[in-house]
């Protein structure tokens, strides 16, 4: 009798465990996938950001089905610190990553990263291309196995990165900054971004909808220097249509410590041949046209690869259950303020494109192959390329890259990391950002979506209505719309809104310096060279910066030792050409902003007064 009871108990336990396991599997399968797209050195120079000369039809198509953030900023305008920040959800002073050498796990703490959070929750996580900055700053493994289910994948042709493959007018090969390539001139036949896109497409095509959800992170190198891209894309940008910066002087009353003499750009042979004086030389205008042409062409080259991956996602049946994020790792100067590349605290170096696509929320769910059809810019008539159909829904609240981690977590239904304490180094799971899912909710709640495709920009307007919103698997967070509400988006411009929810009043960034005056290590000093930290804050209408003494041995700033201050008032000076911090009329505002900068990011978190 006892044995029979024991067998019955075991049978019941087995059934319960089976049911729990089936429920767990079912829960995993119902979770949305994530396609996490990052582009190196990409400023908001895209058609969807109002750049009418840009040919970026695939990114524009994604934007038309996303919420596009007009004022998004990174925490530091350098690859590794920025990427470490948005992948950990923490700021550089907490990751202690300011350069291209240190690894946050060795110097700061064993933090749970964004992909690691998804991996810990049953996701397959895969890194392709440049997500973490490769090399010692990510443990020489791209943070595998912490963050990734499989080793990170880098293109084999990456080994030709510094090779002399750029043809010169004399028939010789060079390592140039400007380097459009014919297919026959590419050593392996394909460029690294092409190989990485191939891998991502294969990943998507070889998965099925009944497998575990995935977090696929794909990082594109271009338009990072050198500008090596398929030369066909250069034809999209005739030099006669290129415009160069009209503010090629440093800002009036700019302190020396603000300036970065773009030494990395100077390493390329075509730049060295210009014999530009250091540190404040100006690149000749005729070469500036070439630089801008190739930056634009390299961006369009990447756009085509983004389009291929989005089409594969769509055709494989994942588009209706995949959150897509797209952003740059920092901005990029193209001659403004006499600057090139990044490495500054200026607005143009810190501002990035950022968009979130949430199926059934920011766009309708459509049959496979209908959401992201591939658009080949090289085969489209030029008037189609520059028409920029489907103006996106945009938001102009101030957001930061450090907010991306908690936002994706909330959208996917995972635990949202709590706000880090003032001693965050022993806390493995926390964030120094805030989820802006509420901003998406605020904008989307008044919008109803139909399964009809968006109407063409050549028509005056369109309405979006939805009868399927309620069935969306992604509306658990409450992003649903009132049926019957009509929303008109005019074809003449973006439909921009500021959220109706309480949100941040400022965003914060920083940049280290090894000296007050420009030096050969100004653009990317090693940790042991840093003696000054420039803390900068962007508010609605101003940017305020203080350059203060910094002790790299104790990781501490001395706010009583201020080397320099900057204040740019964009309401009166949109390009930030005048530092007005010492102008008497701005003295009260400067005092107010100085206190706000010292109060820091915690003081402006949503819910704070």
GROMACS .gro file of N, CA, C and O in nm, residues 114-180:
model
  268
  114UNK      N    1   2.331   4.401  -2.049
  114UNK     CA    2   2.202   4.388  -2.117
  114UNK      C    3   2.185   4.250  -2.182
  114UNK      O    4   2.087   4.180  -2.154
  115UNK      N    5   2.277   4.205  -2.268
  115UNK     CA    6   2.258   4.071  -2.326
  115UNK      C    7   2.267   3.960  -2.221
  115UNK      O    8   2.199   3.857  -2.233
  116UNK      N    9   2.346   3.981  -2.118
  116UNK     CA   10   2.356   3.881  -2.011
  116UNK      C   11   2.223   3.867  -1.938
  116UNK      O   12   2.182   3.756  -1.901
  117UNK      N   13   2.153   3.978  -1.919
  117UNK     CA   14   2.021   3.975  -1.855
  117UNK      C   15   1.924   3.890  -1.937
  117UNK      O   16   1.848   3.810  -1.882
  118UNK      N   17   1.930   3.906  -2.069
  118UNK     CA   18   1.843   3.825  -2.155
  118UNK      C   19   1.888   3.679  -2.156
  118UNK      O   20   1.805   3.588  -2.154
  119UNK      N   21   2.017   3.657  -2.158
  119UNK     CA   22   2.070   3.520  -2.154
  119UNK      C   23   2.026   3.450  -2.025
  119UNK      O   24   1.987   3.332  -2.026
  120UNK      N   25   2.031   3.522  -1.913
  120UNK     CA   26   1.990   3.465  -1.785
  120UNK      C   27   1.840   3.434  -1.781
  120UNK      O   28   1.795   3.358  -1.695
  121UNK      N   29   1.766   3.493  -1.873
  121UNK     CA   30   1.621   3.470  -1.879
  121UNK      C   31   1.581   3.380  -1.995
  121UNK      O   32   1.467   3.386  -2.044
  122UNK      N   33   1.673   3.296  -2.039
  122UNK     CA   34   1.639   3.192  -2.136
  122UNK      C   35   1.657   3.228  -2.282
  122UNK      O   36   1.621   3.149  -2.369
  123UNK      N   37   1.711   3.343  -2.311
  123UNK     CA   38   1.731   3.384  -2.450
  123UNK      C   39   1.861   3.328  -2.506
  123UNK      O   40   1.960   3.309  -2.434
  124UNK      N   41   1.859   3.303  -2.636
  124UNK     CA   42   1.982   3.278  -2.711
  124UNK      C   43   2.040   3.415  -2.745
  124UNK      O   44   1.973   3.497  -2.809
  125UNK      N   45   2.162   3.442  -2.702
  125UNK     CA   46   2.223   3.573  -2.728
  125UNK      C   47   2.343   3.556  -2.820
  125UNK      O   48   2.428   3.471  -2.797
  126UNK      N   49   2.348   3.638  -2.923
  126UNK     CA   50   2.454   3.627  -3.023
  126UNK      C   51   2.503   3.766  -3.061
  126UNK      O   52   2.425   3.854  -3.095
  127UNK      N   53   2.633   3.786  -3.054
  127UNK     CA   54   2.697   3.911  -3.095
  127UNK      C   55   2.761   3.892  -3.232
  127UNK      O   56   2.834   3.795  -3.254
  128UNK      N   57   2.733   3.986  -3.321
  128UNK     CA   58   2.791   3.983  -3.456
  128UNK      C   59   2.849   4.121  -3.486
  128UNK      O   60   2.780   4.223  -3.472
  129UNK      N   61   2.975   4.126  -3.525
  129UNK     CA   62   3.038   4.254  -3.554
  129UNK      C   63   3.075   4.328  -3.427
  129UNK      O   64   3.105   4.268  -3.323
  130UNK      N   65   3.070   4.460  -3.433
  130UNK     CA   66   3.117   4.542  -3.321
  130UNK      C   67   3.001   4.579  -3.231
  130UNK      O   68   2.923   4.670  -3.260
  131UNK      N   69   2.988   4.508  -3.118
  131UNK     CA   70   2.892   4.541  -3.014
  131UNK      C   71   2.969   4.593  -2.893
  131UNK      O   72   2.973   4.713  -2.868
  132UNK      N   73   3.032   4.506  -2.816
  132UNK     CA   74   3.136   4.553  -2.726
  132UNK      C   75   3.255   4.599  -2.811
  132UNK      O   76   3.276   4.548  -2.922
  133UNK      N   77   3.332   4.693  -2.760
  133UNK     CA   78   3.456   4.728  -2.830
  133UNK      C   79   3.550   4.608  -2.817
  133UNK      O   80   3.580   4.563  -2.707
  134UNK      N   81   3.595   4.551  -2.928
  134UNK     CA   82   3.677   4.430  -2.921
  134UNK      C   83   3.815   4.457  -2.863
  134UNK      O   84   3.863   4.571  -2.865
  135UNK      N   85   3.878   4.352  -2.810
  135UNK     CA   86   4.012   4.367  -2.754
  135UNK      C   87   4.011   4.365  -2.602
  135UNK      O   88   3.917   4.315  -2.538
  136UNK      N   89   4.114   4.421  -2.542
  136UNK     CA   90   4.126   4.414  -2.395
  136UNK      C   91   4.012   4.479  -2.320
  136UNK      O   92   3.980   4.439  -2.207
  137UNK      N   93   3.946   4.578  -2.380
  137UNK     CA   94   3.839   4.649  -2.309
  137UNK      C   95   3.712   4.565  -2.294
  137UNK      O   96   3.621   4.604  -2.221
  138UNK      N   97   3.708   4.449  -2.359
  138UNK     CA   98   3.598   4.354  -2.335
  138UNK      C   99   3.654   4.215  -2.306
  138UNK      O  100   3.596   4.113  -2.342
  139UNK      N  101   3.772   4.213  -2.241
  139UNK     CA  102   3.832   4.088  -2.197
  139UNK      C  103   3.887   4.003  -2.310
  139UNK      O  104   3.911   3.883  -2.291
  140UNK      N  105   3.908   4.063  -2.428
  140UNK     CA  106   3.955   3.993  -2.548
  140UNK      C  107   3.860   3.881  -2.592
  140UNK      O  108   3.898   3.794  -2.670
  141UNK      N  109   3.736   3.886  -2.542
  141UNK     CA  110   3.637   3.785  -2.580
  141UNK      C  111   3.502   3.849  -2.615
  141UNK      O  112   3.404   3.777  -2.634
  142UNK      N  113   3.495   3.983  -2.621
  142UNK     CA  114   3.367   4.051  -2.637
  142UNK      C  115   3.270   4.014  -2.524
  142UNK      O  116   3.150   4.005  -2.545
  143UNK      N  117   3.327   3.994  -2.406
  143UNK     CA  118   3.251   3.961  -2.284
  143UNK      C  119   3.184   3.824  -2.292
  143UNK      O  120   3.083   3.799  -2.225
  144UNK      N  121   3.236   3.734  -2.372
  144UNK     CA  122   3.191   3.595  -2.372
  144UNK      C  123   3.267   3.520  -2.262
  144UNK      O  124   3.386   3.543  -2.241
  145UNK      N  125   3.204   3.427  -2.189
  145UNK     CA  126   3.067   3.377  -2.204
  145UNK      C  127   2.964   3.451  -2.117
  145UNK      O  128   2.849   3.407  -2.109
  146UNK      N  129   3.004   3.558  -2.051
  146UNK     CA  130   2.909   3.628  -1.963
  146UNK      C  131   2.785   3.673  -2.040
  146UNK      O  132   2.672   3.646  -2.000
  147UNK      N  133   2.809   3.743  -2.152
  147UNK     CA  134   2.698   3.807  -2.222
  147UNK      C  135   2.638   3.723  -2.334
  147UNK      O  136   2.522   3.745  -2.372
  148UNK      N  137   2.712   3.628  -2.385
  148UNK     CA  138   2.670   3.562  -2.509
  148UNK      C  139   2.661   3.411  -2.494
  148UNK      O  140   2.745   3.348  -2.429
  149UNK      N  141   2.561   3.354  -2.559
  149UNK     CA  142   2.546   3.209  -2.561
  149UNK      C  143   2.658   3.144  -2.641
  149UNK      O  144   2.709   3.037  -2.605
  150UNK      N  145   2.696   3.209  -2.749
  150UNK     CA  146   2.802   3.160  -2.837
  150UNK      C  147   2.912   3.267  -2.845
  150UNK      O  148   2.886   3.385  -2.819
  151UNK      N  149   3.033   3.228  -2.884
  151UNK     CA  150   3.139   3.329  -2.901
  151UNK      C  151   3.096   3.437  -3.001
  151UNK      O  152   3.024   3.409  -3.097
  152UNK      N  153   3.141   3.559  -2.976
  152UNK     CA  154   3.111   3.669  -3.066
  152UNK      C  155   3.169   3.642  -3.203
  152UNK      O  156   3.278   3.584  -3.217
  153UNK      N  157   3.098   3.684  -3.305
  153UNK     CA  158   3.139   3.658  -3.442
  153UNK      C  159   3.192   3.787  -3.507
  153UNK      O  160   3.125   3.889  -3.509
  154UNK      N  161   3.316   3.780  -3.555
  154UNK     CA  162   3.376   3.891  -3.629
  154UNK      C  163   3.412   3.844  -3.769
  154UNK      O  164   3.451   3.728  -3.790
  155UNK      N  165   3.399   3.932  -3.865
  155UNK     CA  166   3.423   3.897  -4.005
  155UNK      C  167   3.570   3.860  -4.027
  155UNK      O  168   3.659   3.930  -3.978
  156UNK      N  169   3.596   3.752  -4.100
  156UNK     CA  170   3.736   3.715  -4.131
  156UNK      C  171   3.811   3.827  -4.203
  156UNK      O  172   3.932   3.845  -4.181
  157UNK      N  173   3.742   3.905  -4.286
  157UNK     CA  174   3.811   4.010  -4.363
  157UNK      C  175   3.851   4.129  -4.276
  157UNK      O  176   3.916   4.222  -4.325
  158UNK      N  177   3.817   4.124  -4.148
  158UNK     CA  178   3.858   4.231  -4.056
  158UNK      C  179   4.010   4.242  -4.048
  158UNK      O  180   4.065   4.348  -4.016
  159UNK      N  181   4.079   4.134  -4.081
  159UNK     CA  182   4.226   4.134  -4.073
  159UNK      C  183   4.290   4.232  -4.171
  159UNK      O  184   4.407   4.267  -4.158
  160UNK      N  185   4.213   4.276  -4.271
  160UNK     CA  186   4.267   4.371  -4.370
  160UNK      C  187   4.242   4.516  -4.330
  160UNK      O  188   4.263   4.607  -4.410
  161UNK      N  189   4.199   4.538  -4.204
  161UNK     CA  190   4.154   4.670  -4.160
  161UNK      C  191   4.260   4.779  -4.184
  161UNK      O  192   4.227   4.890  -4.226
  162UNK      N  193   4.384   4.750  -4.156
  162UNK     CA  194   4.489   4.851  -4.171
  162UNK      C  195   4.578   4.829  -4.294
  162UNK      O  196   4.676   4.900  -4.312
  163UNK      N  197   4.543   4.733  -4.378
  163UNK     CA  198   4.625   4.706  -4.497
  163UNK      C  199   4.613   4.819  -4.598
  163UNK      O  200   4.511   4.889  -4.606
  164UNK      N  201   4.715   4.834  -4.677
  164UNK     CA  202   4.715   4.933  -4.784
  164UNK      C  203   4.642   4.874  -4.905
  164UNK      O  204   4.700   4.800  -4.985
  165UNK      N  205   4.514   4.907  -4.916
  165UNK     CA  206   4.433   4.853  -5.026
  165UNK      C  207   4.365   4.965  -5.105
  165UNK      O  208   4.289   4.936  -5.198
  166UNK      N  209   4.391   5.090  -5.068
  166UNK     CA  210   4.323   5.203  -5.132
  166UNK      C  211   4.404   5.252  -5.252
  166UNK      O  212   4.518   5.296  -5.234
  167UNK      N  213   4.349   5.246  -5.372
  167UNK     CA  214   4.426   5.287  -5.490
  167UNK      C  215   4.447   5.439  -5.494
  167UNK      O  216   4.356   5.517  -5.468
  168UNK      N  217   4.570   5.478  -5.524
  168UNK     CA  218   4.602   5.619  -5.539
  168UNK      C  219   4.613   5.657  -5.686
  168UNK      O  220   4.616   5.570  -5.774
  169UNK      N  221   4.622   5.786  -5.716
  169UNK     CA  222   4.631   5.831  -5.856
  169UNK      C  223   4.759   5.786  -5.925
  169UNK      O  224   4.767   5.784  -6.048
  170UNK      N  225   4.861   5.749  -5.844
  170UNK     CA  226   4.987   5.704  -5.901
  170UNK      C  227   4.990   5.554  -5.925
  170UNK      O  228   5.094   5.499  -5.965
  171UNK      N  229   4.877   5.485  -5.900
  171UNK     CA  230   4.871   5.341  -5.921
  171UNK      C  231   4.915   5.260  -5.802
  171UNK      O  232   4.903   5.137  -5.803
  172UNK      N  233   4.966   5.325  -5.697
  172UNK     CA  234   5.009   5.255  -5.577
  172UNK      C  235   4.892   5.240  -5.479
  172UNK      O  236   4.790   5.307  -5.494
  173UNK      N  237   4.911   5.153  -5.380
  173UNK     CA  238   4.809   5.130  -5.280
  173UNK      C  239   4.845   5.200  -5.149
  173UNK      O  240   4.962   5.202  -5.109
  174UNK      N  241   4.743   5.255  -5.083
  174UNK     CA  242   4.765   5.333  -4.961
  174UNK      C  243   4.664   5.294  -4.854
  174UNK      O  244   4.564   5.228  -4.880
  175UNK      N  245   4.694   5.338  -4.732
  175UNK     CA  246   4.599   5.328  -4.621
  175UNK      C  247   4.538   5.466  -4.604
  175UNK      O  248   4.585   5.549  -4.526
  176UNK      N  249   4.432   5.493  -4.679
  176UNK     CA  250   4.370   5.625  -4.682
  176UNK      C  251   4.244   5.631  -4.597
  176UNK      O  252   4.178   5.530  -4.575
  177UNK      N  253   4.209   5.752  -4.558
  177UNK     CA  254   4.081   5.774  -4.489
  177UNK      C  255   3.966   5.761  -4.588
  177UNK      O  256   3.865   5.697  -4.560
  178UNK      N  257   3.981   5.823  -4.705
  178UNK     CA  258   3.880   5.817  -4.811
  178UNK      C  259   3.916   5.703  -4.904
  178UNK      O  260   4.017   5.709  -4.974
  179UNK      N  261   3.833   5.598  -4.906
  179UNK     CA  262   3.875   5.476  -4.975
  179UNK      C  263   3.757   5.399  -5.035
  179UNK      O  264   3.728   5.286  -4.995
  180UNK      N  265   3.685   5.458  -5.132
  180UNK     CA  266   3.583   5.379  -5.202
  180UNK      C  267   3.650   5.269  -5.284
  180UNK      O  268   3.755   5.292  -5.347
   0.00000   0.00000   0.00000
